[in-house]
Every structure is written in structure tokens, then in C-alpha cells.
mmCIF file of C-alpha atoms in Angstrom:
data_model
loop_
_atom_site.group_PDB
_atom_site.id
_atom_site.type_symbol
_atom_site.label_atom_id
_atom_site.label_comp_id
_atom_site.label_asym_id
_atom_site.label_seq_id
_atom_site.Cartn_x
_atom_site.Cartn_y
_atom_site.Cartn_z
ATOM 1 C CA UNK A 1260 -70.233 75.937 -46.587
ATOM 2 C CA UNK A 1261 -66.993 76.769 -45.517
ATOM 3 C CA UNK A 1262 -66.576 76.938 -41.542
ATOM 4 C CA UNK A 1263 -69.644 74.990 -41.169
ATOM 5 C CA UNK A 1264 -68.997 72.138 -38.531
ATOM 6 C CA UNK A 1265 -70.066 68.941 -38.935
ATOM 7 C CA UNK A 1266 -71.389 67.016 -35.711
ATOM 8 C CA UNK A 1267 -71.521 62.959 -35.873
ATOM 9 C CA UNK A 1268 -73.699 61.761 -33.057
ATOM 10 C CA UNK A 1269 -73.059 58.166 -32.286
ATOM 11 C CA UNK A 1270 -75.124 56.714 -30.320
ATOM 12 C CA UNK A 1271 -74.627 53.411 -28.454
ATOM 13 C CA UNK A 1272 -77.543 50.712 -28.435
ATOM 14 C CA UNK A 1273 -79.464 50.804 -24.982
ATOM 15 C CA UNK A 1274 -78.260 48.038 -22.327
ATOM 16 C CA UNK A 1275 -80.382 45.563 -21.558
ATOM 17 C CA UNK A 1276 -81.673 46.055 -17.710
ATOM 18 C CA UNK A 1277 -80.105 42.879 -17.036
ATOM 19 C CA UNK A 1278 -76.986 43.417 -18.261
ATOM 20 C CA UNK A 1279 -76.143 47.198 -16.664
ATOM 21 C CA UNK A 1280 -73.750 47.434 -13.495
ATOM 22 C CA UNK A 1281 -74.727 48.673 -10.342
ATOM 23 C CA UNK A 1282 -73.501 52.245 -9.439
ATOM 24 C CA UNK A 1283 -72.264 50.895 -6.001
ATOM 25 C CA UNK A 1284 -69.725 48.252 -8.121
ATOM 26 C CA UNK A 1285 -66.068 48.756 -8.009
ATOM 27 C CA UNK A 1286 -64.419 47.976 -10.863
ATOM 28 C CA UNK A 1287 -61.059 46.765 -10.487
ATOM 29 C CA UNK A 1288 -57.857 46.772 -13.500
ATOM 30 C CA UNK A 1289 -57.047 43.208 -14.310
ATOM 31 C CA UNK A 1290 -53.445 44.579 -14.404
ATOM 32 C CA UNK A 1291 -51.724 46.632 -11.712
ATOM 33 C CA UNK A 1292 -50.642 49.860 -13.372
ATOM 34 C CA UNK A 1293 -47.041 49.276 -11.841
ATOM 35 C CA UNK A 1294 -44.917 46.109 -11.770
ATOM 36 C CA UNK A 1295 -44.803 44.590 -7.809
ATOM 37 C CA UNK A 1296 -41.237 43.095 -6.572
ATOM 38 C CA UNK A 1297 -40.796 39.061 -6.937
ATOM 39 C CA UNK A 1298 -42.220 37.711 -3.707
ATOM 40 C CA UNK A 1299 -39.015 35.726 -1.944
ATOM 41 C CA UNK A 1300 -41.117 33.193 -0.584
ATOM 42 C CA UNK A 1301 -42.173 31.785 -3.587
ATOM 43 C CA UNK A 1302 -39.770 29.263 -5.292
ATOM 44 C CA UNK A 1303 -39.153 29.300 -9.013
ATOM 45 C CA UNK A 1304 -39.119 25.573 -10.641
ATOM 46 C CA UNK A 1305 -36.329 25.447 -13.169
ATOM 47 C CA UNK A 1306 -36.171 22.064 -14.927
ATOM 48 C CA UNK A 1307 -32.440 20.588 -15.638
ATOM 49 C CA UNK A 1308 -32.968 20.217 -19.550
ATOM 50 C CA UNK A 1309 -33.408 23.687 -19.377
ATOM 51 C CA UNK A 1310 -29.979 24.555 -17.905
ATOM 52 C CA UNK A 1311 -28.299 22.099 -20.498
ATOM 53 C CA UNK A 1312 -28.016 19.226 -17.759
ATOM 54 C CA UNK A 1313 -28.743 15.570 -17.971
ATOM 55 C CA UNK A 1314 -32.109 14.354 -16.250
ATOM 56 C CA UNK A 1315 -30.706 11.217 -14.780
ATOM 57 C CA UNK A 1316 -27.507 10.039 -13.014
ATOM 58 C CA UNK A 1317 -26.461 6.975 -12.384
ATOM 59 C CA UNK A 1318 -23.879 6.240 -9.381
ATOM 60 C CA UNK A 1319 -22.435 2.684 -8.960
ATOM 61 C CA UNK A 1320 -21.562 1.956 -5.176
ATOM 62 C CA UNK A 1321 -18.666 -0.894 -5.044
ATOM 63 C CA UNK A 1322 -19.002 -3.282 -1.774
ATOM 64 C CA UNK A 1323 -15.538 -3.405 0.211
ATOM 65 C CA UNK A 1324 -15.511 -7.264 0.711
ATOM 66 C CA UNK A 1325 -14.751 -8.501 4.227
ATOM 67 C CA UNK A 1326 -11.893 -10.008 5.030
ATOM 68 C CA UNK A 1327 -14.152 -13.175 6.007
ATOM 69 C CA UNK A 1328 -17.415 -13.907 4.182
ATOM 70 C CA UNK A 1329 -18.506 -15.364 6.917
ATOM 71 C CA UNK A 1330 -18.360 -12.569 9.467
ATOM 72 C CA UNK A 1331 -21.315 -11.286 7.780
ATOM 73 C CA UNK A 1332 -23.198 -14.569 8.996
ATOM 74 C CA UNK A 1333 -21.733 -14.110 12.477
ATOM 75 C CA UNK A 1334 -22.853 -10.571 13.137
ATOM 76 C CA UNK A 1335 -26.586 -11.348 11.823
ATOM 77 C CA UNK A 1336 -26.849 -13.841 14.053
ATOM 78 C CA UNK A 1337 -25.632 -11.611 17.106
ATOM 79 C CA UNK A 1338 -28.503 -9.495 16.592
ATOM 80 C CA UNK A 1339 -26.608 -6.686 18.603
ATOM 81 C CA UNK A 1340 -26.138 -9.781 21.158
ATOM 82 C CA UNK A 1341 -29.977 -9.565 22.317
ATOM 83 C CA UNK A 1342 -31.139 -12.815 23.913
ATOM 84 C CA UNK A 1343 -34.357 -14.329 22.617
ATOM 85 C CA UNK A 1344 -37.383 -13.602 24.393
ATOM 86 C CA UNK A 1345 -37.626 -17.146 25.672
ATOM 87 C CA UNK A 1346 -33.870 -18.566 25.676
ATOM 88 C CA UNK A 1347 -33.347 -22.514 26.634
ATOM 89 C CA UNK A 1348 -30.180 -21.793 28.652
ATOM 90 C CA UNK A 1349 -28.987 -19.669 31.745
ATOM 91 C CA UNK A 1350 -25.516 -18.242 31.574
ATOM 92 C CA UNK A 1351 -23.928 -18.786 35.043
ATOM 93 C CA UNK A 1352 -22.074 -15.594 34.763
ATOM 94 C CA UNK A 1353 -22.756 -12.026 33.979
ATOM 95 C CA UNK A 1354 -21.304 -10.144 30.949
ATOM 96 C CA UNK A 1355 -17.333 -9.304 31.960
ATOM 97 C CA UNK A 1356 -17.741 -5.532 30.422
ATOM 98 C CA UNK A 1357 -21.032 -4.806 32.757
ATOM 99 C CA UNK A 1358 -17.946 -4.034 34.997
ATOM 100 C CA UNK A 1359 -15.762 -2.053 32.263
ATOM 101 C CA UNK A 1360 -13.115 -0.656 34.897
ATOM 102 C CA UNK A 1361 -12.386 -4.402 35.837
ATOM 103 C CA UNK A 1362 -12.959 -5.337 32.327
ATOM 104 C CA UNK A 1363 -10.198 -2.831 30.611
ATOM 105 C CA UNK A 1364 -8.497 -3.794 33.723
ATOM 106 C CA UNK A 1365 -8.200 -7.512 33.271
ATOM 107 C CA UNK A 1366 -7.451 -6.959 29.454
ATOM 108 C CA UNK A 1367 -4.707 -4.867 29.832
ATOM 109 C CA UNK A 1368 -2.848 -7.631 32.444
ATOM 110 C CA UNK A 1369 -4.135 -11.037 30.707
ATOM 111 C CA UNK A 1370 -4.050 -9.723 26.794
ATOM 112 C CA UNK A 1371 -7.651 -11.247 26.153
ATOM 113 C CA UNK A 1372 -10.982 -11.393 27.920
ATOM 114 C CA UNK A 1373 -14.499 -11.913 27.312
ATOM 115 C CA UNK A 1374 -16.532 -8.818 26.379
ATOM 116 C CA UNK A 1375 -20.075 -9.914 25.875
ATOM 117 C CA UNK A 1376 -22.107 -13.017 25.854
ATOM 118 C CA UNK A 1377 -25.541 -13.917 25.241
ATOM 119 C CA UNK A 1378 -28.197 -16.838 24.886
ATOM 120 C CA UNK A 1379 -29.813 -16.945 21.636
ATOM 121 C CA UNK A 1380 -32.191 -20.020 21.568
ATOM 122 C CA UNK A 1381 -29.547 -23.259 21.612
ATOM 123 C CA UNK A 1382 -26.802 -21.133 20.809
ATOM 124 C CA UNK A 1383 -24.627 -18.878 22.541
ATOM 125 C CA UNK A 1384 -23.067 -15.769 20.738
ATOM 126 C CA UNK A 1385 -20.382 -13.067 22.001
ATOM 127 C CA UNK A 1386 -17.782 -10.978 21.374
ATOM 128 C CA UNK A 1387 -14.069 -11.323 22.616
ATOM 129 C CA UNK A 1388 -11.890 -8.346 22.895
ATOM 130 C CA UNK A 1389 -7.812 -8.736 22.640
ATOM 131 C CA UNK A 1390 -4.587 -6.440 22.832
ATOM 132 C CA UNK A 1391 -3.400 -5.840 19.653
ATOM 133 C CA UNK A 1392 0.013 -6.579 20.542
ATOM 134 C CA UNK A 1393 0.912 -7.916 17.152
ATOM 135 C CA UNK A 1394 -0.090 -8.527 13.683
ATOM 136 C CA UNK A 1395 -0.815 -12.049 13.080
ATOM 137 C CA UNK A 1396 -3.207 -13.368 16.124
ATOM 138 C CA UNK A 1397 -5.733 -16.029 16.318
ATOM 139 C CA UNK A 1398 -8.625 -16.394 18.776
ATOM 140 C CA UNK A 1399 -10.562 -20.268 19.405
ATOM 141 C CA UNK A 1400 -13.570 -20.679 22.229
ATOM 142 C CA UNK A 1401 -12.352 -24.321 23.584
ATOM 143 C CA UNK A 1402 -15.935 -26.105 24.920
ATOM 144 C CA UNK A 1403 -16.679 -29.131 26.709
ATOM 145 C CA UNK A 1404 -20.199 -30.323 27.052
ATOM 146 C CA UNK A 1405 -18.472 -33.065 29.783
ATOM 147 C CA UNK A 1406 -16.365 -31.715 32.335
ATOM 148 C CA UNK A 1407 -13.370 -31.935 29.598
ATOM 149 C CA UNK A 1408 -12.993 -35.527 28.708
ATOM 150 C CA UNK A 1409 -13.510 -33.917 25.364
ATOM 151 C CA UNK A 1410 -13.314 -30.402 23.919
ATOM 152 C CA UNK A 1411 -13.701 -28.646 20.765
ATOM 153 C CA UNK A 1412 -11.934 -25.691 19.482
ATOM 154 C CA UNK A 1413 -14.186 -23.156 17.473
ATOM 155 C CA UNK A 1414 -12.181 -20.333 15.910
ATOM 156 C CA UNK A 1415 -13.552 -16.984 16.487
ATOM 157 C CA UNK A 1416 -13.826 -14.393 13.800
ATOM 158 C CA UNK A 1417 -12.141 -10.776 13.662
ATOM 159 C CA UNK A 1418 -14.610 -7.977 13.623
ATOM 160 C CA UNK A 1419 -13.719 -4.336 11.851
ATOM 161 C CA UNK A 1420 -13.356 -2.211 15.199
ATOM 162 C CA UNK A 1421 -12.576 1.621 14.197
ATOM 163 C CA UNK A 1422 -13.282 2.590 17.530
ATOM 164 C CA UNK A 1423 -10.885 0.930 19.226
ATOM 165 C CA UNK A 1424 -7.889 3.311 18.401
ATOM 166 C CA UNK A 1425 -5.478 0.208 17.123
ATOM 167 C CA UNK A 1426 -4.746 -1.051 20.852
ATOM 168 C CA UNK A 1427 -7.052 -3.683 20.738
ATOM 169 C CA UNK A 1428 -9.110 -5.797 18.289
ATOM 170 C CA UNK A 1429 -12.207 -7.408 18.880
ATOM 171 C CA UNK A 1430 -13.667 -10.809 17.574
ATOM 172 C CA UNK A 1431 -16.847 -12.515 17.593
ATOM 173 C CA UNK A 1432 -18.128 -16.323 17.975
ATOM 174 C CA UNK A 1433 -21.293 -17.818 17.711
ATOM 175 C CA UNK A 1434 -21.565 -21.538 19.493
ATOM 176 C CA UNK A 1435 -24.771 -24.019 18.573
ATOM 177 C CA UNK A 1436 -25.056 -26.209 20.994
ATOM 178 C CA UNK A 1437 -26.131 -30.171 20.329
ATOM 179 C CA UNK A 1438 -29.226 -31.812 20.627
ATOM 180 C CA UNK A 1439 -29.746 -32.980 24.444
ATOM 181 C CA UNK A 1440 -27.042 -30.283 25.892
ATOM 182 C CA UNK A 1441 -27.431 -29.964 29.356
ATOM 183 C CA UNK A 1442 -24.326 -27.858 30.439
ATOM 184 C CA UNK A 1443 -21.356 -26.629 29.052
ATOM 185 C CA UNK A 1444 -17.912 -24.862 29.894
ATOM 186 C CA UNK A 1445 -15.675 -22.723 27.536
ATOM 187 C CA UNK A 1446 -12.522 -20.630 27.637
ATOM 188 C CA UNK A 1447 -11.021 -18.644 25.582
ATOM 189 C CA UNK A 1448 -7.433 -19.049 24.207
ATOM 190 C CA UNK A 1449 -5.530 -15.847 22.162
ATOM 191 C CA UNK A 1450 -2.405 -16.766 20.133
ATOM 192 C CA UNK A 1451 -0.207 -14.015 18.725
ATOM 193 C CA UNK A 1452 3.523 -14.319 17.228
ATOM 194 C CA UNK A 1453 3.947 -17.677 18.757
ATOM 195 C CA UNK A 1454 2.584 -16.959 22.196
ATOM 196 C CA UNK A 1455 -0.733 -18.064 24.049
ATOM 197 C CA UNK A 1456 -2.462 -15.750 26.262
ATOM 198 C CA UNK A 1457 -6.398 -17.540 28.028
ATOM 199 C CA UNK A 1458 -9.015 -16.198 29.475
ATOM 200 C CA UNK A 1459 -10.797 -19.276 31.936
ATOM 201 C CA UNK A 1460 -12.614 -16.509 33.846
ATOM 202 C CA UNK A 1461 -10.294 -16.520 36.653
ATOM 203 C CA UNK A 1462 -9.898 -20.356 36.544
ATOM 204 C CA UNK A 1463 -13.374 -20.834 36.711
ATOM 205 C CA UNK A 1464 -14.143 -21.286 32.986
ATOM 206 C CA UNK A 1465 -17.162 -19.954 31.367
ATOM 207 C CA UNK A 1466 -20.526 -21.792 31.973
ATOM 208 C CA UNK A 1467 -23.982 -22.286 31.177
ATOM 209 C CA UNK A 1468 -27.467 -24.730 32.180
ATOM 210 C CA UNK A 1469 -30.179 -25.286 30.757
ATOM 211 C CA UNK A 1470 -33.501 -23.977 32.036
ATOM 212 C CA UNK A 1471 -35.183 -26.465 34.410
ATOM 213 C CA UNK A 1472 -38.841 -27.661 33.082
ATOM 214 C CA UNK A 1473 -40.442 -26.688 35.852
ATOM 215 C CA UNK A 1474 -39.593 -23.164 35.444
ATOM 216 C CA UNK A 1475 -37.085 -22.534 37.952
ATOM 217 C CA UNK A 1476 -33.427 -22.340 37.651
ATOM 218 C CA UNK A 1477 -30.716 -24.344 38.384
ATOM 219 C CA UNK A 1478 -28.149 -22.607 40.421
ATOM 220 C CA UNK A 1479 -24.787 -24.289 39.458
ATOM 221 C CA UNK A 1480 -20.994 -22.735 41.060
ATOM 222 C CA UNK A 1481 -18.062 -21.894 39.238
ATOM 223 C CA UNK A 1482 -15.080 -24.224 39.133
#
């Protein structure tokens, strides 16, 4: 019949009791209705494939050789000139660059002195410090171990100084001392360009003892 309206009543199935939501629930959009601003605290993770870049690099590192393999030996066995916690011999001086005024002092008049020294077990191990007053220059510890009826000349080996500002140059010796040592002497002798500068510690030389057994020290003067 024309006009007539037609009314389609759907009706859902009941919900089960269990199943229905509480009137006090509040339903919230799994998707925010507007897009939020990228938070700049979080970091994005981009992968280097994805950029077009390799994943691994390889770098080769080339070791500057020494100009003496064996310096290498000499410095390990400084360890930073530490003495051992126990050493066998006394040193009958102290350290010439404790004093560094009278130190730089004595280097700039004599050419060569003594920087450091130390015990290591039955060996003895220090540095020498010299003017760099020309290119080619050797430095040798002479030692007796009796009162210079016979000596030994041990060369001492140059050590890479790029503090030092070109004035000076510094070189390093380490001496093992023999089986049944009981005191030695050294000095030090610097040759350059056909000259020869020492160092005897004032005429005095350089000495050590060895520890007495009972425990106390033998106190021996310079001569």
C-alpha cells in the first residue's frame, strides 16, 4: 500500500549476566583521536644496512718500530722505576732529580747527569738525562764490583722523550748484578761529536750495598 512504512525490528540476543559491563566502567579508545608529537627522549634505532652502509669495518693499525728492539725490554723492566717490595741492595745515594733545581742545574754545566735510579731485586735500573748538544751521542754506565781493578762498560739505550722540547734526550739502563755482589760503583760517561762529558756524582761515583742479614743496613761513605 503505497505510503505504508515498513518497520524492521532487530533485536540483539540478550547478554549473558556474566558477560555485561558495569555502568561505573570507563571505556577508553584504543587510539587517540589526534596524533601526539614524537617524544625527544626516546631514541629511534636505525640499522646501517638500512642507510646503504656496510655492517663491519675493518682498520689495520701499523706499529712504528723503535729505533732499538731492545728498548722495549728495557722499559718493561723499569716498571716506571718502582723498587721491589723487598729489594737485596741499598742505594747509597738518593735520586739526583728529587732535587730538580740542582738537577737541571748540574745538567746544564756538566752536559749529563743521573735522573733516576732504582733497586729492582739484583738489578739496578735508571734513567740518564743528557744535553742534546749534537746529533750523534752515545751514553755507557762504567761499573766496578772492586774498587776499579776492573770495570765494565754497559751502553745505555735512548728513550723517545717528546717532552723534553729537543734540548735534551734521555736514556735508560738496566744493570744485573752477579751472583755474590756485595758492592758496586758506577759512573756515567756521555760522548757526542768526538767529545766526553761524565757524571761520577761529584767525584764520588755512584754506589750501592747489599742489605745486611741481620736486617740492618750498612752505612757506607762516598768516595
Amino acid at each position: 500500500m503505497p505510503g505504508d512504512f515498513s518497520m524492521c525490528l532487530i533485536l540483539s540476543p540478550p547478554t549473558p549476566h556474566h558477560l555485561r559491563l558495569s555502568t561505573s566502567a570507563i571505556l577508553r579508545p584504543c587510539l587517540s583521536p589526534t596524533p601526539r608529537p614524537p617524544d625527544p627522549r626516546k631514541k629511534a634505532v636505525v640499522f646501517a644496512d638500512a642507510l646503504g652502509l656496510a655492517l663491519t669495518s675493518v682498520r689495520h693499525f701499523v706499529r712504528q718500530p723503535f729505533e732499538d728492539d731492545s728498548l722495549m725490554l728495557t722499559l718493561a723492566s723499569l716498571r716506571v722505576l718502582r723498587p721491589l717490595s723487598s729489594p737485596t741492595y741499598i742505594l747509597d745515594f738518593p735520586p739526583p732529580a728529587m732535587d730538580y733545581l740542582q738537577f737541571r742545574t748540574k745538567l746544564m754545566d756538566k752536559f749529563v747527569s743521573l735522573e733516576q735510579c732504582a733497586v729492582q731485586g739484583e738489578a739496578v735500573a735508571g734513567t740518564v738525562r743528557v744535553r742534546n748538544i749534537g746529533f750523534e751521542k752515545s751514553v755507557t754506565l762504567r761499573v766496578t764490583f772492586d774498587n776499579w781493578q776492573i770495570y765494565n762498560d754497559l751502553p745505555c739505550c735512548y728513550m723517545r722523550d717528546l717532552h723534553s722540547g729537543g734540548e735534551t734526550d734521555s736514556f735508560s739502563f738496566r744493570l744485573v748484578l752477579p751472583l755474590g755482589t756485595e758492592q758496586a760503583e758506577f759512573c756515567i760517561r756521555f760522548w757526542c761529536e768526538g767529545k766526553e762529558y761524565w757524571d761520577s756524582n761529584d767525584g764520588c761515583n755512584y754506589s750501592l750495598h747489599k742489605k745486611a742479614e741481620h736486617g740492618g743496613f750498612r752505612q757506607r761513605p762516598y768516595w
